[in-house]
Amino acid sequence: MKDVKSQMLYSSYLRQDVKSQMLYSSYLRQEKPETIERYRRHTKDAQTNNKSIEQNMQHLKHEAATMMKKIEHLEVSKRRLLGEGLGTCSLEELQQIEEQLERSVSSIRARKAQVFKEQIEQLKEKCGIQPQQGSNEPREIIPYEESSPSSDVETELFIGPPEGRTKRSRLQN
């Protein structure tokens, strides 16, 4: 009885297995072209992406090389402006460096004058003095008048230790 039951279970299992295989093969027949097409699209997209990634990498490498050249050029310019490595410069290059330094100094002086002017205005406001707005007229210069007439003072030049001077002045009195 046990054998009969086992055989029945086994045959039932085989029937289910055959059914599932038939369903699966039917599914494959229907889905196979779509699956293959999806695979082809995916590989085509991947190849396109690989090409664009490769192009992007080449562009980035070129850009990095260009940036390195610019950095090197800026470092050389900086050293020259600091007065280093001028031995290899031509007369024209030295004149260009001088002109650039003169423009820089002029700009620095203008900024410095502006900062000083702003500080003076702030100090005037702080002290209660009204700042002169837009008045660039020269102020009238009032001569200094002394309250007493000037007098000439005679001084005697004495070279030597201080004691000698005091003794001498006592002797003269």
PDB file of N, CA and C in Angstrom, residues 50-146:
ATOM      1  N   ASN A  50      29.008  54.065 -22.484  1.00  0.00           N
ATOM      2  CA  ASN A  50      30.458  53.881 -22.405  1.00  0.00           C
ATOM      3  C   ASN A  50      31.179  54.861 -23.319  1.00  0.00           C
ATOM      4  N   LYS A  51      30.630  55.077 -24.530  1.00  0.00           N
ATOM      5  CA  LYS A  51      31.239  56.031 -25.456  1.00  0.00           C
ATOM      6  C   LYS A  51      31.178  57.438 -24.887  1.00  0.00           C
ATOM      7  N   SER A  52      30.022  57.820 -24.342  1.00  0.00           N
ATOM      8  CA  SER A  52      29.894  59.165 -23.786  1.00  0.00           C
ATOM      9  C   SER A  52      30.775  59.327 -22.552  1.00  0.00           C
ATOM     10  N   ILE A  53      30.900  58.281 -21.758  1.00  0.00           N
ATOM     11  CA  ILE A  53      31.788  58.341 -20.589  1.00  0.00           C
ATOM     12  C   ILE A  53      33.230  58.496 -21.048  1.00  0.00           C
ATOM     13  N   GLU A  54      33.617  57.768 -22.067  1.00  0.00           N
ATOM     14  CA  GLU A  54      34.981  57.854 -22.598  1.00  0.00           C
ATOM     15  C   GLU A  54      35.249  59.252 -23.159  1.00  0.00           C
ATOM     16  N   GLN A  55      34.279  59.800 -23.884  1.00  0.00           N
ATOM     17  CA  GLN A  55      34.431  61.155 -24.417  1.00  0.00           C
ATOM     18  C   GLN A  55      34.536  62.171 -23.286  1.00  0.00           C
ATOM     19  N   ASN A  56      33.725  61.989 -22.265  1.00  0.00           N
ATOM     20  CA  ASN A  56      33.765  62.884 -21.112  1.00  0.00           C
ATOM     21  C   ASN A  56      35.119  62.801 -20.412  1.00  0.00           C
ATOM     22  N   MET A  57      35.639  61.594 -20.276  1.00  0.00           N
ATOM     23  CA  MET A  57      36.952  61.406 -19.642  1.00  0.00           C
ATOM     24  C   MET A  57      38.044  62.102 -20.454  1.00  0.00           C
ATOM     25  N   GLN A  58      38.000  61.967 -21.775  1.00  0.00           N
ATOM     26  CA  GLN A  58      38.987  62.627 -22.634  1.00  0.00           C
ATOM     27  C   GLN A  58      38.886  64.148 -22.489  1.00  0.00           C
ATOM     28  N   HIS A  59      37.658  64.651 -22.452  1.00  0.00           N
ATOM     29  CA  HIS A  59      37.453  66.092 -22.284  1.00  0.00           C
ATOM     30  C   HIS A  59      38.015  66.567 -20.941  1.00  0.00           C
ATOM     31  N   LEU A  60      37.746  65.812 -19.887  1.00  0.00           N
ATOM     32  CA  LEU A  60      38.237  66.188 -18.558  1.00  0.00           C
ATOM     33  C   LEU A  60      39.759  66.136 -18.488  1.00  0.00           C
ATOM     34  N   LYS A  61      40.366  65.138 -19.140  1.00  0.00           N
ATOM     35  CA  LYS A  61      41.833  65.059 -19.171  1.00  0.00           C
ATOM     36  C   LYS A  61      42.416  66.269 -19.890  1.00  0.00           C
ATOM     37  N   HIS A  62      41.812  66.636 -21.013  1.00  0.00           N
ATOM     38  CA  HIS A  62      42.281  67.800 -21.766  1.00  0.00           C
ATOM     39  C   HIS A  62      42.126  69.078 -20.933  1.00  0.00           C
ATOM     40  N   GLU A  63      40.998  69.205 -20.267  1.00  0.00           N
ATOM     41  CA  GLU A  63      40.740  70.378 -19.429  1.00  0.00           C
ATOM     42  C   GLU A  63      41.728  70.447 -18.265  1.00  0.00           C
ATOM     43  N   ALA A  64      42.037  69.307 -17.663  1.00  0.00           N
ATOM     44  CA  ALA A  64      42.999  69.273 -16.558  1.00  0.00           C
ATOM     45  C   ALA A  64      44.385  69.682 -17.046  1.00  0.00           C
ATOM     46  N   ALA A  65      44.779  69.222 -18.225  1.00  0.00           N
ATOM     47  CA  ALA A  65      46.084  69.599 -18.773  1.00  0.00           C
ATOM     48  C   ALA A  65      46.138  71.101 -19.043  1.00  0.00           C
ATOM     49  N   THR A  66      45.050  71.652 -19.569  1.00  0.00           N
ATOM     50  CA  THR A  66      44.984  73.088 -19.825  1.00  0.00           C
ATOM     51  C   THR A  66      45.082  73.873 -18.519  1.00  0.00           C
ATOM     52  N   MET A  67      44.383  73.413 -17.503  1.00  0.00           N
ATOM     53  CA  MET A  67      44.429  74.083 -16.195  1.00  0.00           C
ATOM     54  C   MET A  67      45.829  74.030 -15.591  1.00  0.00           C
ATOM     55  N   MET A  68      46.505  72.915 -15.747  1.00  0.00           N
ATOM     56  CA  MET A  68      47.869  72.787 -15.223  1.00  0.00           C
ATOM     57  C   MET A  68      48.802  73.788 -15.912  1.00  0.00           C
ATOM     58  N   LYS A  69      48.639  73.967 -17.226  1.00  0.00           N
ATOM     59  CA  LYS A  69      49.458  74.944 -17.952  1.00  0.00           C
ATOM     60  C   LYS A  69      49.171  76.353 -17.451  1.00  0.00           C
ATOM     61  N   LYS A  70      47.889  76.670 -17.224  1.00  0.00           N
ATOM     62  CA  LYS A  70      47.524  77.994 -16.721  1.00  0.00           C
ATOM     63  C   LYS A  70      48.113  78.231 -15.335  1.00  0.00           C
ATOM     64  N   ILE A  71      48.045  77.230 -14.480  1.00  0.00           N
ATOM     65  CA  ILE A  71      48.590  77.352 -13.122  1.00  0.00           C
ATOM     66  C   ILE A  71      50.089  77.583 -13.181  1.00  0.00           C
ATOM     67  N   GLU A  72      50.773  76.843 -14.032  1.00  0.00           N
ATOM     68  CA  GLU A  72      52.219  77.004 -14.171  1.00  0.00           C
ATOM     69  C   GLU A  72      52.551  78.414 -14.663  1.00  0.00           C
ATOM     70  N   HIS A  73      51.789  78.905 -15.639  1.00  0.00           N
ATOM     71  CA  HIS A  73      52.007  80.257 -16.159  1.00  0.00           C
ATOM     72  C   HIS A  73      51.782  81.302 -15.056  1.00  0.00           C
ATOM     73  N   LEU A  74      50.736  81.131 -14.261  1.00  0.00           N
ATOM     74  CA  LEU A  74      50.457  82.071 -13.170  1.00  0.00           C
ATOM     75  C   LEU A  74      51.552  82.047 -12.111  1.00  0.00           C
ATOM     76  N   GLU A  75      52.086  80.868 -11.827  1.00  0.00           N
ATOM     77  CA  GLU A  75      53.169  80.772 -10.848  1.00  0.00           C
ATOM     78  C   GLU A  75      54.419  81.483 -11.349  1.00  0.00           C
ATOM     79  N   VAL A  76      54.728  81.344 -12.638  1.00  0.00           N
ATOM     80  CA  VAL A  76      55.882  82.041 -13.217  1.00  0.00           C
ATOM     81  C   VAL A  76      55.660  83.549 -13.139  1.00  0.00           C
ATOM     82  N   SER A  77      54.450  83.999 -13.480  1.00  0.00           N
ATOM     83  CA  SER A  77      54.134  85.429 -13.408  1.00  0.00           C
ATOM     84  C   SER A  77      54.258  85.944 -11.980  1.00  0.00           C
ATOM     85  N   LYS A  78      53.784  85.176 -11.031  1.00  0.00           N
ATOM     86  CA  LYS A  78      53.861  85.575  -9.619  1.00  0.00           C
ATOM     87  C   LYS A  78      55.317  85.713  -9.185  1.00  0.00           C
ATOM     88  N   ARG A  79      56.146  84.724  -9.555  1.00  0.00           N
ATOM     89  CA  ARG A  79      57.564  84.791  -9.182  1.00  0.00           C
ATOM     90  C   ARG A  79      58.224  86.025  -9.792  1.00  0.00           C
ATOM     91  N   ARG A  80      57.892  86.331 -11.036  1.00  0.00           N
ATOM     92  CA  ARG A  80      58.488  87.503 -11.689  1.00  0.00           C
ATOM     93  C   ARG A  80      58.043  88.792 -11.009  1.00  0.00           C
ATOM     94  N   LEU A  81      56.761  88.865 -10.624  1.00  0.00           N
ATOM     95  CA  LEU A  81      56.283  90.062  -9.932  1.00  0.00           C
ATOM     96  C   LEU A  81      56.941  90.216  -8.566  1.00  0.00           C
ATOM     97  N   LEU A  82      57.356  89.099  -7.984  1.00  0.00           N
ATOM     98  CA  LEU A  82      58.065  89.151  -6.704  1.00  0.00           C
ATOM     99  C   LEU A  82      59.552  89.399  -6.900  1.00  0.00           C
ATOM    100  N   GLY A  83      59.989  89.492  -8.163  1.00  0.00           N
ATOM    101  CA  GLY A  83      61.392  89.783  -8.445  1.00  0.00           C
ATOM    102  C   GLY A  83      62.261  88.553  -8.548  1.00  0.00           C
ATOM    103  N   GLU A  84      61.671  87.385  -8.632  1.00  0.00           N
ATOM    104  CA  GLU A  84      62.445  86.149  -8.724  1.00  0.00           C
ATOM    105  C   GLU A  84      62.501  85.691 -10.179  1.00  0.00           C
ATOM    106  N   GLY A  85      63.625  85.138 -10.590  1.00  0.00           N
ATOM    107  CA  GLY A  85      63.752  84.563 -11.928  1.00  0.00           C
ATOM    108  C   GLY A  85      63.706  85.586 -13.040  1.00  0.00           C
ATOM    109  N   LEU A  86      64.204  86.780 -12.795  1.00  0.00           N
ATOM    110  CA  LEU A  86      64.184  87.823 -13.814  1.00  0.00           C
ATOM    111  C   LEU A  86      65.367  87.723 -14.771  1.00  0.00           C
ATOM    112  N   GLY A  87      66.327  86.867 -14.462  1.00  0.00           N
ATOM    113  CA  GLY A  87      67.520  86.735 -15.298  1.00  0.00           C
ATOM    114  C   GLY A  87      67.219  86.277 -16.711  1.00  0.00           C
ATOM    115  N   THR A  88      66.149  85.551 -16.905  1.00  0.00           N
ATOM    116  CA  THR A  88      65.817  85.036 -18.236  1.00  0.00           C
ATOM    117  C   THR A  88      64.872  85.954 -18.995  1.00  0.00           C
ATOM    118  N   CYS A  89      64.458  87.065 -18.393  1.00  0.00           N
ATOM    119  CA  CYS A  89      63.496  87.967 -19.029  1.00  0.00           C
ATOM    120  C   CYS A  89      64.188  88.873 -20.042  1.00  0.00           C
ATOM    121  N   SER A  90      63.479  89.139 -21.126  1.00  0.00           N
ATOM    122  CA  SER A  90      63.975  90.095 -22.118  1.00  0.00           C
ATOM    123  C   SER A  90      63.651  91.504 -21.628  1.00  0.00           C
ATOM    124  N   LEU A  91      64.189  92.496 -22.329  1.00  0.00           N
ATOM    125  CA  LEU A  91      63.946  93.884 -21.960  1.00  0.00           C
ATOM    126  C   LEU A  91      62.454  94.207 -22.058  1.00  0.00           C
ATOM    127  N   GLU A  92      61.810  93.698 -23.093  1.00  0.00           N
ATOM    128  CA  GLU A  92      60.376  93.940 -23.270  1.00  0.00           C
ATOM    129  C   GLU A  92      59.567  93.339 -22.122  1.00  0.00           C
ATOM    130  N   GLU A  93      59.916  92.125 -21.718  1.00  0.00           N
ATOM    131  CA  GLU A  93      59.216  91.484 -20.595  1.00  0.00           C
ATOM    132  C   GLU A  93      59.428  92.270 -19.311  1.00  0.00           C
ATOM    133  N   LEU A  94      60.643  92.757 -19.096  1.00  0.00           N
ATOM    134  CA  LEU A  94      60.925  93.555 -17.896  1.00  0.00           C
ATOM    135  C   LEU A  94      60.109  94.843 -17.903  1.00  0.00           C
ATOM    136  N   GLN A  95      59.969  95.466 -19.070  1.00  0.00           N
ATOM    137  CA  GLN A  95      59.165  96.689 -19.156  1.00  0.00           C
ATOM    138  C   GLN A  95      57.691  96.390 -18.874  1.00  0.00           C
ATOM    139  N   GLN A  96      57.199  95.276 -19.375  1.00  0.00           N
ATOM    140  CA  GLN A  96      55.807  94.896 -19.104  1.00  0.00           C
ATOM    141  C   GLN A  96      55.596  94.657 -17.612  1.00  0.00           C
ATOM    142  N   ILE A  97      56.561  93.989 -16.983  1.00  0.00           N
ATOM    143  CA  ILE A  97      56.460  93.733 -15.540  1.00  0.00           C
ATOM    144  C   ILE A  97      56.465  95.054 -14.783  1.00  0.00           C
ATOM    145  N   GLU A  98      57.347  95.971 -15.186  1.00  0.00           N
ATOM    146  CA  GLU A  98      57.428  97.273 -14.524  1.00  0.00           C
ATOM    147  C   GLU A  98      56.110  98.036 -14.663  1.00  0.00           C
ATOM    148  N   GLU A  99      55.533  98.038 -15.871  1.00  0.00           N
ATOM    149  CA  GLU A  99      54.257  98.729 -16.088  1.00  0.00           C
ATOM    150  C   GLU A  99      53.146  98.118 -15.238  1.00  0.00           C
ATOM    151  N   GLN A 100      53.138  96.809 -15.149  1.00  0.00           N
ATOM    152  CA  GLN A 100      52.111  96.140 -14.344  1.00  0.00           C
ATOM    153  C   GLN A 100      52.283  96.496 -12.868  1.00  0.00           C
ATOM    154  N   LEU A 101      53.529  96.524 -12.404  1.00  0.00           N
ATOM    155  CA  LEU A 101      53.778  96.887 -11.006  1.00  0.00           C
ATOM    156  C   LEU A 101      53.377  98.335 -10.740  1.00  0.00           C
ATOM    157  N   GLU A 102      53.651  99.232 -11.698  1.00  0.00           N
ATOM    158  CA  GLU A 102      53.264 100.632 -11.523  1.00  0.00           C
ATOM    159  C   GLU A 102      51.742 100.779 -11.457  1.00  0.00           C
ATOM    160  N   ARG A 103      51.025 100.036 -12.309  1.00  0.00           N
ATOM    161  CA  ARG A 103      49.554 100.077 -12.250  1.00  0.00           C
ATOM    162  C   ARG A 103      49.061  99.552 -10.903  1.00  0.00           C
ATOM    163  N   SER A 104      49.697  98.491 -10.429  1.00  0.00           N
ATOM    164  CA  SER A 104      49.297  97.904  -9.143  1.00  0.00           C
ATOM    165  C   SER A 104      49.547  98.879  -8.003  1.00  0.00           C
ATOM    166  N   VAL A 105      50.713  99.518  -8.013  1.00  0.00           N
ATOM    167  CA  VAL A 105      51.045 100.482  -6.955  1.00  0.00           C
ATOM    168  C   VAL A 105      50.073 101.653  -6.999  1.00  0.00           C
ATOM    169  N   SER A 106      49.739 102.119  -8.193  1.00  0.00           N
ATOM    170  CA  SER A 106      48.789 103.224  -8.336  1.00  0.00           C
ATOM    171  C   SER A 106      47.425 102.840  -7.763  1.00  0.00           C
ATOM    172  N   SER A 107      46.993 101.641  -8.066  1.00  0.00           N
ATOM    173  CA  SER A 107      45.709 101.155  -7.549  1.00  0.00           C
ATOM    174  C   SER A 107      45.744 101.033  -6.028  1.00  0.00           C
ATOM    175  N   ILE A 108      46.843 100.533  -5.508  1.00  0.00           N
ATOM    176  CA  ILE A 108      46.991 100.382  -4.054  1.00  0.00           C
ATOM    177  C   ILE A 108      46.972 101.742  -3.377  1.00  0.00           C
ATOM    178  N   ARG A 109      47.681 102.714  -3.953  1.00  0.00           N
ATOM    179  CA  ARG A 109      47.723 104.058  -3.357  1.00  0.00           C
ATOM    180  C   ARG A 109      46.343 104.718  -3.384  1.00  0.00           C
ATOM    181  N   ALA A 110      45.605 104.521  -4.466  1.00  0.00           N
ATOM    182  CA  ALA A 110      44.259 105.095  -4.553  1.00  0.00           C
ATOM    183  C   ALA A 110      43.358 104.488  -3.480  1.00  0.00           C
ATOM    184  N   ARG A 111      43.441 103.199  -3.305  1.00  0.00           N
ATOM    185  CA  ARG A 111      42.627 102.528  -2.278  1.00  0.00           C
ATOM    186  C   ARG A 111      43.033 102.997  -0.883  1.00  0.00           C
ATOM    187  N   LYS A 112      44.343 103.143  -0.673  1.00  0.00           N
ATOM    188  CA  LYS A 112      44.852 103.593   0.626  1.00  0.00           C
ATOM    189  C   LYS A 112      44.345 105.008   0.923  1.00  0.00           C
ATOM    190  N   ALA A 113      44.378 105.893  -0.072  1.00  0.00           N
ATOM    191  CA  ALA A 113      43.890 107.260   0.116  1.00  0.00           C
ATOM    192  C   ALA A 113      42.399 107.255   0.443  1.00  0.00           C
ATOM    193  N   GLN A 114      41.645 106.398  -0.228  1.00  0.00           N
ATOM    194  CA  GLN A 114      40.207 106.303   0.031  1.00  0.00           C
ATOM    195  C   GLN A 114      39.950 105.831   1.464  1.00  0.00           C
ATOM    196  N   VAL A 115      40.707 104.835   1.914  1.00  0.00           N
ATOM    197  CA  VAL A 115      40.536 104.323   3.279  1.00  0.00           C
ATOM    198  C   VAL A 115      40.891 105.405   4.290  1.00  0.00           C
ATOM    199  N   PHE A 116      41.986 106.145   4.042  1.00  0.00           N
ATOM    200  CA  PHE A 116      42.363 107.228   4.955  1.00  0.00           C
ATOM    201  C   PHE A 116      41.269 108.299   5.005  1.00  0.00           C
ATOM    202  N   LYS A 117      40.721 108.649   3.841  1.00  0.00           N
ATOM    203  CA  LYS A 117      39.673 109.662   3.794  1.00  0.00           C
ATOM    204  C   LYS A 117      38.454 109.205   4.596  1.00  0.00           C
ATOM    205  N   GLU A 118      38.067 107.947   4.444  1.00  0.00           N
ATOM    206  CA  GLU A 118      36.930 107.410   5.194  1.00  0.00           C
ATOM    207  C   GLU A 118      37.210 107.425   6.693  1.00  0.00           C
ATOM    208  N   GLN A 119      38.434 107.081   7.079  1.00  0.00           N
ATOM    209  CA  GLN A 119      38.786 107.082   8.503  1.00  0.00           C
ATOM    210  C   GLN A 119      38.767 108.498   9.064  1.00  0.00           C
ATOM    211  N   ILE A 120      39.247 109.466   8.295  1.00  0.00           N
ATOM    212  CA  ILE A 120      39.235 110.861   8.747  1.00  0.00           C
ATOM    213  C   ILE A 120      37.797 111.331   8.938  1.00  0.00           C
ATOM    214  N   GLU A 121      36.928 110.998   8.000  1.00  0.00           N
ATOM    215  CA  GLU A 121      35.515 111.377   8.119  1.00  0.00           C
ATOM    216  C   GLU A 121      34.881 110.738   9.356  1.00  0.00           C
ATOM    217  N   GLN A 122      35.205 109.481   9.616  1.00  0.00           N
ATOM    218  CA  GLN A 122      34.672 108.803  10.801  1.00  0.00           C
ATOM    219  C   GLN A 122      35.176 109.470  12.075  1.00  0.00           C
ATOM    220  N   LEU A 123      36.453 109.827  12.100  1.00  0.00           N
ATOM    221  CA  LEU A 123      37.006 110.496  13.282  1.00  0.00           C
ATOM    222  C   LEU A 123      36.381 111.873  13.476  1.00  0.00           C
ATOM    223  N   LYS A 124      36.144 112.594  12.384  1.00  0.00           N
ATOM    224  CA  LYS A 124      35.497 113.904  12.498  1.00  0.00           C
ATOM    225  C   LYS A 124      34.095 113.758  13.075  1.00  0.00           C
ATOM    226  N   GLU A 125      33.355 112.765  12.602  1.00  0.00           N
ATOM    227  CA  GLU A 125      32.011 112.526  13.127  1.00  0.00           C
ATOM    228  C   GLU A 125      32.067 112.148  14.599  1.00  0.00           C
ATOM    229  N   LYS A 126      33.056 111.354  14.944  1.00  0.00           N
ATOM    230  CA  LYS A 126      33.199 110.915  16.332  1.00  0.00           C
ATOM    231  C   LYS A 126      33.527 112.093  17.245  1.00  0.00           C
ATOM    232  N   CYS A 127      34.318 113.031  16.753  1.00  0.00           N
ATOM    233  CA  CYS A 127      34.707 114.195  17.554  1.00  0.00           C
ATOM    234  C   CYS A 127      33.674 115.316  17.486  1.00  0.00           C
ATOM    235  N   GLY A 128      32.669 115.178  16.661  1.00  0.00           N
ATOM    236  CA  GLY A 128      31.629 116.192  16.579  1.00  0.00           C
ATOM    237  C   GLY A 128      31.909 117.255  15.537  1.00  0.00           C
ATOM    238  N   ILE A 129      32.897 117.080  14.734  1.00  0.00           N
ATOM    239  CA  ILE A 129      33.208 118.042  13.685  1.00  0.00           C
ATOM    240  C   ILE A 129      32.399 117.661  12.455  1.00  0.00           C
ATOM    241  N   GLN A 130      31.733 118.653  11.887  1.00  0.00           N
ATOM    242  CA  GLN A 130      30.936 118.391  10.694  1.00  0.00           C
ATOM    243  C   GLN A 130      31.866 118.184   9.502  1.00  0.00           C
ATOM    244  N   PRO A 131      31.710 117.048   8.835  1.00  0.00           N
ATOM    245  CA  PRO A 131      32.559 116.822   7.658  1.00  0.00           C
ATOM    246  C   PRO A 131      32.166 117.767   6.533  1.00  0.00           C
ATOM    247  N   GLN A 132      33.146 118.231   5.808  1.00  0.00           N
ATOM    248  CA  GLN A 132      32.888 119.120   4.685  1.00  0.00           C
ATOM    249  C   GLN A 132      32.468 118.269   3.502  1.00  0.00           C
ATOM    250  N   GLN A 133      31.244 118.495   3.080  1.00  0.00           N
ATOM    251  CA  GLN A 133      30.726 117.677   1.986  1.00  0.00           C
ATOM    252  C   GLN A 133      30.920 118.416   0.674  1.00  0.00           C
ATOM    253  N   GLY A 134      31.683 117.817  -0.189  1.00  0.00           N
ATOM    254  CA  GLY A 134      31.891 118.365  -1.520  1.00  0.00           C
ATOM    255  C   GLY A 134      32.660 119.664  -1.535  1.00  0.00           C
ATOM    256  N   SER A 135      33.226 120.056  -0.450  1.00  0.00           N
ATOM    257  CA  SER A 135      33.968 121.305  -0.399  1.00  0.00           C
ATOM    258  C   SER A 135      35.444 121.018  -0.581  1.00  0.00           C
ATOM    259  N   ASN A 136      35.916 121.339  -1.745  1.00  0.00           N
ATOM    260  CA  ASN A 136      37.342 121.176  -2.011  1.00  0.00           C
ATOM    261  C   ASN A 136      38.024 122.528  -2.146  1.00  0.00           C
ATOM    262  N   GLU A 137      37.299 123.598  -1.730  1.00  0.00           N
ATOM    263  CA  GLU A 137      37.874 124.935  -1.810  1.00  0.00           C
ATOM    264  C   GLU A 137      38.991 125.057  -0.786  1.00  0.00           C
ATOM    265  N   PRO A 138      40.038 125.746  -1.155  1.00  0.00           N
ATOM    266  CA  PRO A 138      41.121 125.911  -0.176  1.00  0.00           C
ATOM    267  C   PRO A 138      40.651 126.791   0.980  1.00  0.00           C
ATOM    268  N   ARG A 139      41.030 126.417   2.148  1.00  0.00           N
ATOM    269  CA  ARG A 139      40.665 127.192   3.332  1.00  0.00           C
ATOM    270  C   ARG A 139      41.612 128.387   3.453  1.00  0.00           C
ATOM    271  N   GLU A 140      41.082 129.423   4.037  1.00  0.00           N
ATOM    272  CA  GLU A 140      41.899 130.616   4.233  1.00  0.00           C
ATOM    273  C   GLU A 140      42.897 130.338   5.348  1.00  0.00           C
ATOM    274  N   ILE A 141      44.118 130.650   5.064  1.00  0.00           N
ATOM    275  CA  ILE A 141      45.166 130.430   6.056  1.00  0.00           C
ATOM    276  C   ILE A 141      45.367 131.732   6.812  1.00  0.00           C
ATOM    277  N   ILE A 142      45.177 131.653   8.107  1.00  0.00           N
ATOM    278  CA  ILE A 142      45.335 132.824   8.965  1.00  0.00           C
ATOM    279  C   ILE A 142      46.747 132.798   9.517  1.00  0.00           C
ATOM    280  N   PRO A 143      47.492 133.855   9.294  1.00  0.00           N
ATOM    281  CA  PRO A 143      48.876 133.858   9.803  1.00  0.00           C
ATOM    282  C   PRO A 143      48.880 133.903  11.330  1.00  0.00           C
ATOM    283  N   TYR A 144      49.875 133.291  11.901  1.00  0.00           N
ATOM    284  CA  TYR A 144      50.022 133.240  13.347  1.00  0.00           C
ATOM    285  C   TYR A 144      50.651 134.537  13.810  1.00  0.00           C
ATOM    286  N   GLU A 145      49.956 135.191  14.717  1.00  0.00           N
ATOM    287  CA  GLU A 145      50.490 136.435  15.253  1.00  0.00           C
ATOM    288  C   GLU A 145      50.933 136.177  16.676  1.00  0.00           C
ATOM    289  N   GLU A 146      52.133 136.547  16.931  1.00  0.00           N
ATOM    290  CA  GLU A 146      52.655 136.353  18.280  1.00  0.00           C
ATOM    291  C   GLU A 146      52.168 137.493  19.160  1.00  0.00           C
TER     292      GLU A 146
END
